């Protein structure tokens, strides 16, 4: 289901985010850096796939492409991203997040720019799949780097799909359960 999409030549650089509207707080925490990035770079957009439009992101209004999330459209939505972002708070709650959206994007061969925390750190350590962000200021610097190198993202981050297949695929999970149940 989560296949590698064909990259078409396009005029816009799409920074993608997918999640429920209750998680817009994570985008709000980096809104100033996102605004600075989008206002500096022409033909850049923030594509948000969610259950509702993010009205709280007032500064980003002119840069947002909104699509209502649906299971049937999820893969094609991810395929439209050039990169994916996953900001989170560095708190105990976030340690319980399983990097699910990150893994979905990586499985479609889309590199990620994520808060370097919790399971995100684990996934980042498995290969060249994206950039881990240590502090808020790094969002702007990292997004700019990705934009400036947009024509060679597959060269810079060649391990996106292979990391998911090697460490997080259904086959890997089944083998792990099998091992536990047979011992």
Short mmCIF file of C-alpha atoms in Angstrom, two decimals:
data_model
loop_
_atom_site.label_atom_id
_atom_site.label_comp_id
_atom_site.label_asym_id
_atom_site.label_seq_id
_atom_site.Cartn_x
_atom_site.Cartn_y
_atom_site.Cartn_z
CA UNK A 1 0.00 0.00 0.00
CA UNK A 2 2.71 2.51 0.95
CA UNK A 3 4.67 2.48 -2.27
CA UNK A 4 7.35 4.70 -3.69
CA UNK A 5 5.68 7.36 -5.80
CA UNK A 6 6.90 8.68 -9.11
CA UNK A 7 8.51 12.07 -8.69
CA UNK A 8 7.14 14.49 -11.23
CA UNK A 9 8.78 17.76 -12.15
CA UNK A 10 6.82 20.52 -10.48
CA UNK A 11 7.20 24.17 -9.69
CA UNK A 12 6.43 23.96 -5.99
CA UNK A 13 8.43 22.51 -3.12
CA UNK A 14 5.93 20.84 -0.79
CA UNK A 15 6.63 20.49 2.91
CA UNK A 16 4.09 17.95 4.12
CA UNK A 17 2.43 17.31 7.45
CA UNK A 18 -0.25 14.77 8.21
CA UNK A 19 -2.10 14.22 11.46
CA UNK A 20 -5.18 14.96 13.49
CA UNK A 21 -6.17 18.54 14.23
CA UNK A 22 -5.45 17.99 17.93
CA UNK A 23 -1.77 17.88 16.92
CA UNK A 24 -1.76 21.34 15.30
CA UNK A 25 -0.09 22.45 18.55
CA UNK A 26 3.14 20.96 17.22
CA UNK A 27 2.97 23.08 14.07
CA UNK A 28 2.10 26.13 16.21
CA UNK A 29 5.29 25.70 18.23
CA UNK A 30 7.41 26.18 15.07
CA UNK A 31 5.06 28.54 13.19
CA UNK A 32 7.49 31.48 13.28
CA UNK A 33 10.28 29.39 11.73
CA UNK A 34 7.94 27.96 9.12
CA UNK A 35 6.73 31.46 8.26
CA UNK A 36 10.29 32.72 7.86
CA UNK A 37 11.18 29.74 5.65
CA UNK A 38 8.13 30.07 3.38
CA UNK A 39 8.41 33.85 3.10
CA UNK A 40 12.08 33.56 2.06
CA UNK A 41 11.57 30.91 -0.61
CA UNK A 42 9.28 31.27 -3.59
CA UNK A 43 7.23 28.31 -4.74
CA UNK A 44 7.19 26.65 -1.33
CA UNK A 45 4.00 25.43 0.34
CA UNK A 46 2.96 23.65 3.52
CA UNK A 47 0.56 20.83 2.69
CA UNK A 48 -1.54 19.84 5.67
CA UNK A 49 -3.59 16.65 5.51
CA UNK A 50 -5.93 16.52 8.47
CA UNK A 51 -9.54 16.30 9.64
CA UNK A 52 -9.97 20.09 9.59
CA UNK A 53 -8.31 23.26 8.31
CA UNK A 54 -5.67 24.72 10.71
CA UNK A 55 -7.21 28.17 11.32
CA UNK A 56 -4.89 28.67 14.29
CA UNK A 57 -1.87 28.90 11.95
CA UNK A 58 -2.72 32.48 10.95
CA UNK A 59 0.79 33.48 9.86
CA UNK A 60 0.96 30.54 7.44
CA UNK A 61 -2.44 31.06 5.80
CA UNK A 62 -1.06 32.10 2.40
CA UNK A 63 1.33 29.12 2.31
CA UNK A 64 -1.05 26.34 3.31
CA UNK A 65 -2.49 23.78 0.94
CA UNK A 66 -5.15 21.89 2.89
CA UNK A 67 -6.50 18.47 2.01
CA UNK A 68 -8.92 16.56 4.15
CA UNK A 69 -7.22 13.36 5.23
CA UNK A 70 -8.77 10.07 4.21
CA UNK A 71 -7.46 6.54 4.23
CA UNK A 72 -8.15 6.26 0.51
CA UNK A 73 -6.11 9.38 -0.32
CA UNK A 74 -3.34 9.05 2.26
CA UNK A 75 -0.73 7.48 -0.03
CA UNK A 76 -1.29 9.94 -2.88
CA UNK A 77 -1.15 12.78 -0.35
CA UNK A 78 2.22 11.54 0.92
CA UNK A 79 3.47 11.12 -2.65
CA UNK A 80 2.83 14.83 -3.23
CA UNK A 81 5.30 15.79 -0.44
CA UNK A 82 8.92 16.63 -1.20
CA UNK A 83 9.73 16.30 2.49
CA UNK A 84 7.70 15.60 5.60
CA UNK A 85 7.92 17.34 8.97
CA UNK A 86 7.12 16.00 12.42
CA UNK A 87 7.67 18.53 15.18
CA UNK A 88 6.87 17.31 18.70
CA UNK A 89 7.49 18.52 22.23
CA UNK A 90 10.41 16.98 24.05
CA UNK A 91 8.30 15.67 26.92
CA UNK A 92 7.21 12.40 28.52
CA UNK A 93 4.03 12.23 26.45
CA UNK A 94 5.99 12.40 23.19
CA UNK A 95 8.11 9.46 24.30
CA UNK A 96 4.96 7.37 23.81
CA UNK A 97 4.49 8.51 20.22
CA UNK A 98 5.55 5.80 17.79
CA UNK A 99 6.81 7.86 14.84
CA UNK A 100 3.91 6.43 12.84
CA UNK A 101 3.56 9.32 10.39
CA UNK A 102 7.32 9.47 9.95
CA UNK A 103 7.41 5.77 9.08
CA UNK A 104 4.53 6.16 6.59
CA UNK A 105 6.39 8.92 4.78
CA UNK A 106 9.67 7.02 4.81
CA UNK A 107 7.91 3.96 3.38
CA UNK A 108 6.90 6.16 0.42
CA UNK A 109 10.56 7.28 0.14
CA UNK A 110 9.89 10.79 1.47
CA UNK A 111 12.69 12.11 3.73
CA UNK A 112 11.66 13.62 7.05
CA UNK A 113 12.63 16.57 9.17
CA UNK A 114 11.65 15.64 12.73
CA UNK A 115 12.20 16.56 16.35
CA UNK A 116 15.10 14.41 17.52
CA UNK A 117 13.29 12.80 20.45
CA UNK A 118 11.88 9.46 21.46
CA UNK A 119 11.32 6.94 18.70
CA UNK A 120 12.19 9.58 16.08
CA UNK A 121 15.77 9.38 17.34
CA UNK A 122 15.73 5.59 16.98
CA UNK A 123 14.44 5.75 13.40
CA UNK A 124 16.97 8.43 12.45
CA UNK A 125 19.80 6.24 13.78
CA UNK A 126 18.95 3.40 11.36
CA UNK A 127 20.09 5.19 8.20
CA UNK A 128 20.08 8.34 6.11
CA UNK A 129 16.35 9.13 6.25
CA UNK A 130 16.17 12.78 7.20
CA UNK A 131 17.23 15.43 9.66
CA UNK A 132 16.79 15.38 13.43
CA UNK A 133 16.05 18.76 14.99
CA UNK A 134 17.59 19.50 18.40
CA UNK A 135 16.15 22.98 18.99
CA UNK A 136 13.59 25.30 17.47
CA UNK A 137 16.08 27.45 15.54
CA UNK A 138 17.29 24.35 13.70
CA UNK A 139 13.92 24.07 11.92
CA UNK A 140 14.65 27.08 9.73
CA UNK A 141 18.23 26.02 8.99
CA UNK A 142 17.22 22.43 8.19
CA UNK A 143 14.27 23.35 5.98
CA UNK A 144 16.49 25.76 4.07
CA UNK A 145 19.10 23.04 3.58
CA UNK A 146 16.46 20.62 2.27
CA UNK A 147 15.04 23.26 -0.07
CA UNK A 148 18.48 24.23 -1.36
CA UNK A 149 19.22 20.56 -2.05
CA UNK A 150 15.75 19.60 -3.30
CA UNK A 151 17.05 18.10 -6.54
CA UNK A 152 19.24 15.59 -4.72
CA UNK A 153 17.11 14.48 -1.76
CA UNK A 154 17.22 10.86 -2.91
CA UNK A 155 21.03 11.01 -2.93
CA UNK A 156 21.25 12.68 0.48
CA UNK A 157 18.65 10.38 2.05
CA UNK A 158 18.87 7.07 0.19
CA UNK A 159 17.70 4.86 3.07
CA UNK A 160 14.10 6.00 3.61
CA UNK A 161 12.29 2.97 2.25
CA UNK A 162 14.97 0.42 3.15
CA UNK A 163 14.98 1.42 6.85
CA UNK A 164 11.24 0.80 7.05
CA UNK A 165 11.54 -2.53 5.26
CA UNK A 166 14.49 -3.69 7.36
CA UNK A 167 13.31 -2.61 10.82
CA UNK A 168 9.59 -1.77 10.84
CA UNK A 169 7.81 -3.83 8.19
CA UNK A 170 5.04 -6.33 8.80
CA UNK A 171 7.47 -9.13 7.98
CA UNK A 172 9.86 -7.94 10.70
CA UNK A 173 7.01 -7.62 13.22
CA UNK A 174 5.66 -11.10 12.44
CA UNK A 175 9.11 -12.63 12.86
CA UNK A 176 9.58 -10.85 16.19
CA UNK A 177 6.21 -12.10 17.48
CA UNK A 178 6.95 -15.58 16.20
CA UNK A 179 10.28 -15.62 18.01
CA UNK A 180 8.68 -14.54 21.28
CA UNK A 181 5.80 -17.00 21.01
CA UNK A 182 7.98 -19.98 20.13
CA UNK A 183 10.51 -19.46 22.97
#
